């Protein structure tokens, strides 16, 4: 795999000037090796904020209804690409493909939880190196629309907010003037903005727009909080970029705009363009027309049909907007993947919870693996009618690898001590994930049935289950509860037997009124209306599976089970390529390749059957790779995992509760 830096003749003169003037040290245009790139090419390049040496200005001309860049009218066509949904290895490739489509800007959220997974523990290296991503945007001749939230939605767990906010203050009021919330937002911004101010356009960088919050008009509006956020951002941004908001393309969504922040709208291909922009004009009567999220595709939940949007209406509506001289940002242009446990969820009500699938392909112009689609080329044809063509060839699909099939062996049951890497905690009542200071994964809640008289069977009730609970009696599965489908069930349990409930966090809600979404068991557990107590809680965040390397051999079939195997690439094809892990014959669980969590599968429900496997997650020949699968309920009899070159989806499964 090679990553080739662009010939400087293909980069606009203004950005070449910035790149040459502000990069410290020599940036080679030579080919870099895969190992160098994974380690981080030019990670420590610094851009000087020498404001006196560069005269740059990005602003709004309210008389001519246009953006103005360095004194000249300017229009952008941008594509959303979230760096946190792709390995760093592929950032430059994806950015270049955006530019090759004729786009002149990239839009990205900044995910707070990605950079501060624990309070005060900030991470900005490797796949979290936002500054490197911004530098690559400069190299690829792309301006940047930065969306730092702090709430981002984005179909990410908790809308990108760190779940530890609910540990610090369980009843915290999110996205509001809550003092605790604003305190931690302020601390986050104090880490984030000093790192990116040198990348603001007026300071010599690519960032032309900075978004304040995200779609607040779809939520209970706290204008005092919005004004506070505006002032916080303005302190760092000053006049070096334009602050903006985005909300739905209807008047009812535009109730939380604030002075000094340019209000824009978002809508898809089926929306009446004139009506949506007319709504925008009620709050922004003058200035450029902007669709900040133009949807060429859509998201998908488990149990749904894969969402798609036809190409024809996408390009037709695009052409209408461009004829109106509007600025457009595609959401998404490249979707990527919700690796690990980062996928969010939606809920129209407490009992109408829908968890997002692992793939964030989004039916975008570039596939989850970064390959161009028919939609990509159709959009490119339209964009190049309005913007100058880049000196880049159209991209081609990248080669994929089929690594065959592997037979896995059991490593441990989740009930085995070897798999329990954290000591159990005890409490008189069940504790939430947040109370246990755990963000993701699973918690095993266990108690002993007391010596009391219960009917046979007795009704087990967990009204506060979040989200999915497998119920075991003496480590044998008896039923599955789910927050949407079933929160109580009759069970046969006698005094002295062990009751175990393995609770899975299926993703915190990322949008709407039910955003405050703690996980675990949030209520008493009742058996025949009597609360059970005390409880032992064993945590499985699954952030470290190194114990599997030394686990003793076992033939356990006591589900859930960790299965594992090792493999090496073929000597004739020693370099890793992208591919997919096909979990069609498995039921529900999580897949790991080496130290990388590929995400969840739920093939009994659908529609996603395969998990994207990026090349940089695989070790080249002759190094040894390890695949590990945590299967929750029904492994195939042959324990085979197949690799494939194609992403597979299927019709969603039955809603029968047994499938949950």
PDB file of C-alpha atoms in Angstrom, residues 455-576:
ATOM      1  CA  UNK A 455     -44.702 -19.145  42.482  1.00  0.00           C
ATOM      2  CA  UNK A 456     -43.466 -21.620  39.903  1.00  0.00           C
ATOM      3  CA  UNK A 457     -42.817 -20.016  37.519  1.00  0.00           C
ATOM      4  CA  UNK A 458     -42.249 -16.574  39.078  1.00  0.00           C
ATOM      5  CA  UNK A 459     -42.400 -13.321  37.132  1.00  0.00           C
ATOM      6  CA  UNK A 460     -39.000 -11.642  36.683  1.00  0.00           C
ATOM      7  CA  UNK A 461     -39.286  -7.884  35.985  1.00  0.00           C
ATOM      8  CA  UNK A 462     -36.537  -5.407  35.083  1.00  0.00           C
ATOM      9  CA  UNK A 463     -38.327  -2.174  34.222  1.00  0.00           C
ATOM     10  CA  UNK A 464     -35.074  -0.212  33.972  1.00  0.00           C
ATOM     11  CA  UNK A 465     -33.186  -2.482  31.563  1.00  0.00           C
ATOM     12  CA  UNK A 466     -30.854  -0.614  29.222  1.00  0.00           C
ATOM     13  CA  UNK A 467     -30.543  -2.198  26.725  1.00  0.00           C
ATOM     14  CA  UNK A 468     -30.489  -5.966  26.279  1.00  0.00           C
ATOM     15  CA  UNK A 469     -30.294  -8.603  28.990  1.00  0.00           C
ATOM     16  CA  UNK A 470     -29.589 -12.316  28.673  1.00  0.00           C
ATOM     17  CA  UNK A 471     -31.073 -14.055  31.701  1.00  0.00           C
ATOM     18  CA  UNK A 472     -29.359 -17.177  33.096  1.00  0.00           C
ATOM     19  CA  UNK A 473     -30.261 -19.504  35.943  1.00  0.00           C
ATOM     20  CA  UNK A 474     -27.236 -21.437  37.186  1.00  0.00           C
ATOM     21  CA  UNK A 475     -25.410 -20.197  34.047  1.00  0.00           C
ATOM     22  CA  UNK A 476     -27.998 -21.637  31.663  1.00  0.00           C
ATOM     23  CA  UNK A 477     -29.752 -19.219  29.326  1.00  0.00           C
ATOM     24  CA  UNK A 478     -33.492 -19.074  30.002  1.00  0.00           C
ATOM     25  CA  UNK A 479     -34.606 -15.937  28.137  1.00  0.00           C
ATOM     26  CA  UNK A 480     -33.572 -12.606  26.608  1.00  0.00           C
ATOM     27  CA  UNK A 481     -35.070  -9.267  27.624  1.00  0.00           C
ATOM     28  CA  UNK A 482     -34.878  -6.092  25.571  1.00  0.00           C
ATOM     29  CA  UNK A 483     -35.904  -2.536  26.404  1.00  0.00           C
ATOM     30  CA  UNK A 484     -38.311  -2.345  23.452  1.00  0.00           C
ATOM     31  CA  UNK A 485     -39.811  -5.801  23.441  1.00  0.00           C
ATOM     32  CA  UNK A 486     -39.969  -7.409  26.842  1.00  0.00           C
ATOM     33  CA  UNK A 487     -38.994  -6.242  30.325  1.00  0.00           C
ATOM     34  CA  UNK A 488     -40.561  -9.114  32.258  1.00  0.00           C
ATOM     35  CA  UNK A 489     -40.807 -12.868  31.824  1.00  0.00           C
ATOM     36  CA  UNK A 490     -41.770 -15.932  33.883  1.00  0.00           C
ATOM     37  CA  UNK A 491     -38.782 -17.992  34.986  1.00  0.00           C
ATOM     38  CA  UNK A 492     -38.351 -21.204  36.956  1.00  0.00           C
ATOM     39  CA  UNK A 493     -35.919 -20.453  39.760  1.00  0.00           C
ATOM     40  CA  UNK A 494     -35.582 -21.993  43.211  1.00  0.00           C
ATOM     41  CA  UNK A 495     -33.948 -20.734  46.397  1.00  0.00           C
ATOM     42  CA  UNK A 496     -30.176 -21.022  46.284  1.00  0.00           C
ATOM     43  CA  UNK A 497     -29.919 -20.898  42.492  1.00  0.00           C
ATOM     44  CA  UNK A 498     -27.783 -18.193  40.868  1.00  0.00           C
ATOM     45  CA  UNK A 499     -29.561 -15.628  38.732  1.00  0.00           C
ATOM     46  CA  UNK A 500     -27.266 -13.927  36.176  1.00  0.00           C
ATOM     47  CA  UNK A 501     -28.206 -11.109  33.810  1.00  0.00           C
ATOM     48  CA  UNK A 502     -25.674 -10.137  31.146  1.00  0.00           C
ATOM     49  CA  UNK A 503     -26.557  -6.581  30.091  1.00  0.00           C
ATOM     50  CA  UNK A 504     -25.317  -5.116  26.834  1.00  0.00           C
ATOM     51  CA  UNK A 505     -25.018  -1.418  26.053  1.00  0.00           C
ATOM     52  CA  UNK A 506     -26.447  -1.278  22.519  1.00  0.00           C
ATOM     53  CA  UNK A 507     -25.529   2.397  22.035  1.00  0.00           C
ATOM     54  CA  UNK A 508     -26.596   5.560  23.812  1.00  0.00           C
ATOM     55  CA  UNK A 509     -29.269   7.662  22.159  1.00  0.00           C
ATOM     56  CA  UNK A 510     -27.712  10.384  20.011  1.00  0.00           C
ATOM     57  CA  UNK A 511     -30.697  12.514  19.013  1.00  0.00           C
ATOM     58  CA  UNK A 512     -33.827  14.001  20.519  1.00  0.00           C
ATOM     59  CA  UNK A 513     -35.454  14.346  23.903  1.00  0.00           C
ATOM     60  CA  UNK A 514     -34.190  11.023  25.300  1.00  0.00           C
ATOM     61  CA  UNK A 515     -30.503  11.866  24.957  1.00  0.00           C
ATOM     62  CA  UNK A 516     -29.882  11.268  28.668  1.00  0.00           C
ATOM     63  CA  UNK A 517     -29.511   7.494  28.296  1.00  0.00           C
ATOM     64  CA  UNK A 518     -27.558   5.722  31.067  1.00  0.00           C
ATOM     65  CA  UNK A 519     -26.931   2.014  30.640  1.00  0.00           C
ATOM     66  CA  UNK A 520     -27.210  -1.170  32.658  1.00  0.00           C
ATOM     67  CA  UNK A 521     -29.940  -1.976  35.159  1.00  0.00           C
ATOM     68  CA  UNK A 522     -31.493   1.292  36.354  1.00  0.00           C
ATOM     69  CA  UNK A 523     -34.206  -0.172  38.576  1.00  0.00           C
ATOM     70  CA  UNK A 524     -34.794  -2.869  41.122  1.00  0.00           C
ATOM     71  CA  UNK A 525     -34.952  -6.404  39.775  1.00  0.00           C
ATOM     72  CA  UNK A 526     -38.205  -7.959  40.949  1.00  0.00           C
ATOM     73  CA  UNK A 527     -39.118 -11.606  41.289  1.00  0.00           C
ATOM     74  CA  UNK A 528     -42.818 -12.015  42.005  1.00  0.00           C
ATOM     75  CA  UNK A 529     -42.845  -8.257  42.755  1.00  0.00           C
ATOM     76  CA  UNK A 530     -40.145  -8.706  45.451  1.00  0.00           C
ATOM     77  CA  UNK A 531     -36.792  -6.901  44.983  1.00  0.00           C
ATOM     78  CA  UNK A 532     -33.746  -9.132  44.774  1.00  0.00           C
ATOM     79  CA  UNK A 533     -30.588  -8.262  46.695  1.00  0.00           C
ATOM     80  CA  UNK A 534     -27.581  -8.110  47.026  1.00  0.00           C
ATOM     81  CA  UNK A 535     -25.860  -7.961  43.638  1.00  0.00           C
ATOM     82  CA  UNK A 536     -22.424  -8.804  42.300  1.00  0.00           C
ATOM     83  CA  UNK A 537     -21.389  -6.965  39.146  1.00  0.00           C
ATOM     84  CA  UNK A 538     -18.599  -8.093  36.835  1.00  0.00           C
ATOM     85  CA  UNK A 539     -17.533  -5.659  34.131  1.00  0.00           C
ATOM     86  CA  UNK A 540     -16.602  -6.543  30.562  1.00  0.00           C
ATOM     87  CA  UNK A 541     -15.583  -3.329  28.782  1.00  0.00           C
ATOM     88  CA  UNK A 542     -13.646  -5.555  26.321  1.00  0.00           C
ATOM     89  CA  UNK A 543     -10.982  -2.901  25.893  1.00  0.00           C
ATOM     90  CA  UNK A 544      -8.207  -5.445  26.460  1.00  0.00           C
ATOM     91  CA  UNK A 545      -8.331  -9.083  25.367  1.00  0.00           C
ATOM     92  CA  UNK A 546      -4.644  -9.872  25.882  1.00  0.00           C
ATOM     93  CA  UNK A 547      -5.618 -12.606  28.350  1.00  0.00           C
ATOM     94  CA  UNK A 548      -6.725 -14.760  25.408  1.00  0.00           C
ATOM     95  CA  UNK A 549      -3.104 -15.219  24.302  1.00  0.00           C
ATOM     96  CA  UNK A 550      -2.357 -17.242  27.447  1.00  0.00           C
ATOM     97  CA  UNK A 551      -5.776 -18.710  28.245  1.00  0.00           C
ATOM     98  CA  UNK A 552      -5.646 -22.490  28.835  1.00  0.00           C
ATOM     99  CA  UNK A 553      -7.279 -24.764  26.282  1.00  0.00           C
ATOM    100  CA  UNK A 554     -10.944 -25.431  26.852  1.00  0.00           C
ATOM    101  CA  UNK A 555     -13.905 -27.138  25.223  1.00  0.00           C
ATOM    102  CA  UNK A 556     -16.504 -24.975  26.925  1.00  0.00           C
ATOM    103  CA  UNK A 557     -19.869 -24.551  25.251  1.00  0.00           C
ATOM    104  CA  UNK A 558     -21.349 -22.450  28.057  1.00  0.00           C
ATOM    105  CA  UNK A 559     -22.504 -19.361  26.199  1.00  0.00           C
ATOM    106  CA  UNK A 560     -21.614 -16.565  25.841  1.00  0.00           C
ATOM    107  CA  UNK A 561     -18.196 -17.772  24.669  1.00  0.00           C
ATOM    108  CA  UNK A 562     -15.028 -16.128  23.399  1.00  0.00           C
ATOM    109  CA  UNK A 563     -13.781 -18.002  20.323  1.00  0.00           C
ATOM    110  CA  UNK A 564     -10.363 -17.373  18.825  1.00  0.00           C
ATOM    111  CA  UNK A 565      -7.822 -18.451  16.205  1.00  0.00           C
ATOM    112  CA  UNK A 566      -4.574 -17.209  14.704  1.00  0.00           C
ATOM    113  CA  UNK A 567      -3.633 -16.853  11.042  1.00  0.00           C
ATOM    114  CA  UNK A 568      -0.907 -15.504   8.801  1.00  0.00           C
ATOM    115  CA  UNK A 569      -1.115 -14.099   5.333  1.00  0.00           C
ATOM    116  CA  UNK A 570       0.050 -16.093   2.334  1.00  0.00           C
ATOM    117  CA  UNK A 571       3.725 -15.722   1.488  1.00  0.00           C
ATOM    118  CA  UNK A 572       2.735 -15.127  -2.144  1.00  0.00           C
ATOM    119  CA  UNK A 573       0.500 -12.203  -1.107  1.00  0.00           C
ATOM    120  CA  UNK A 574       2.228 -10.915   2.003  1.00  0.00           C
ATOM    121  CA  UNK A 575       0.754  -7.408   2.164  1.00  0.00           C
ATOM    122  CA  UNK A 576      -2.632  -6.779   3.784  1.00  0.00           C
TER     123      UNK A 576
END
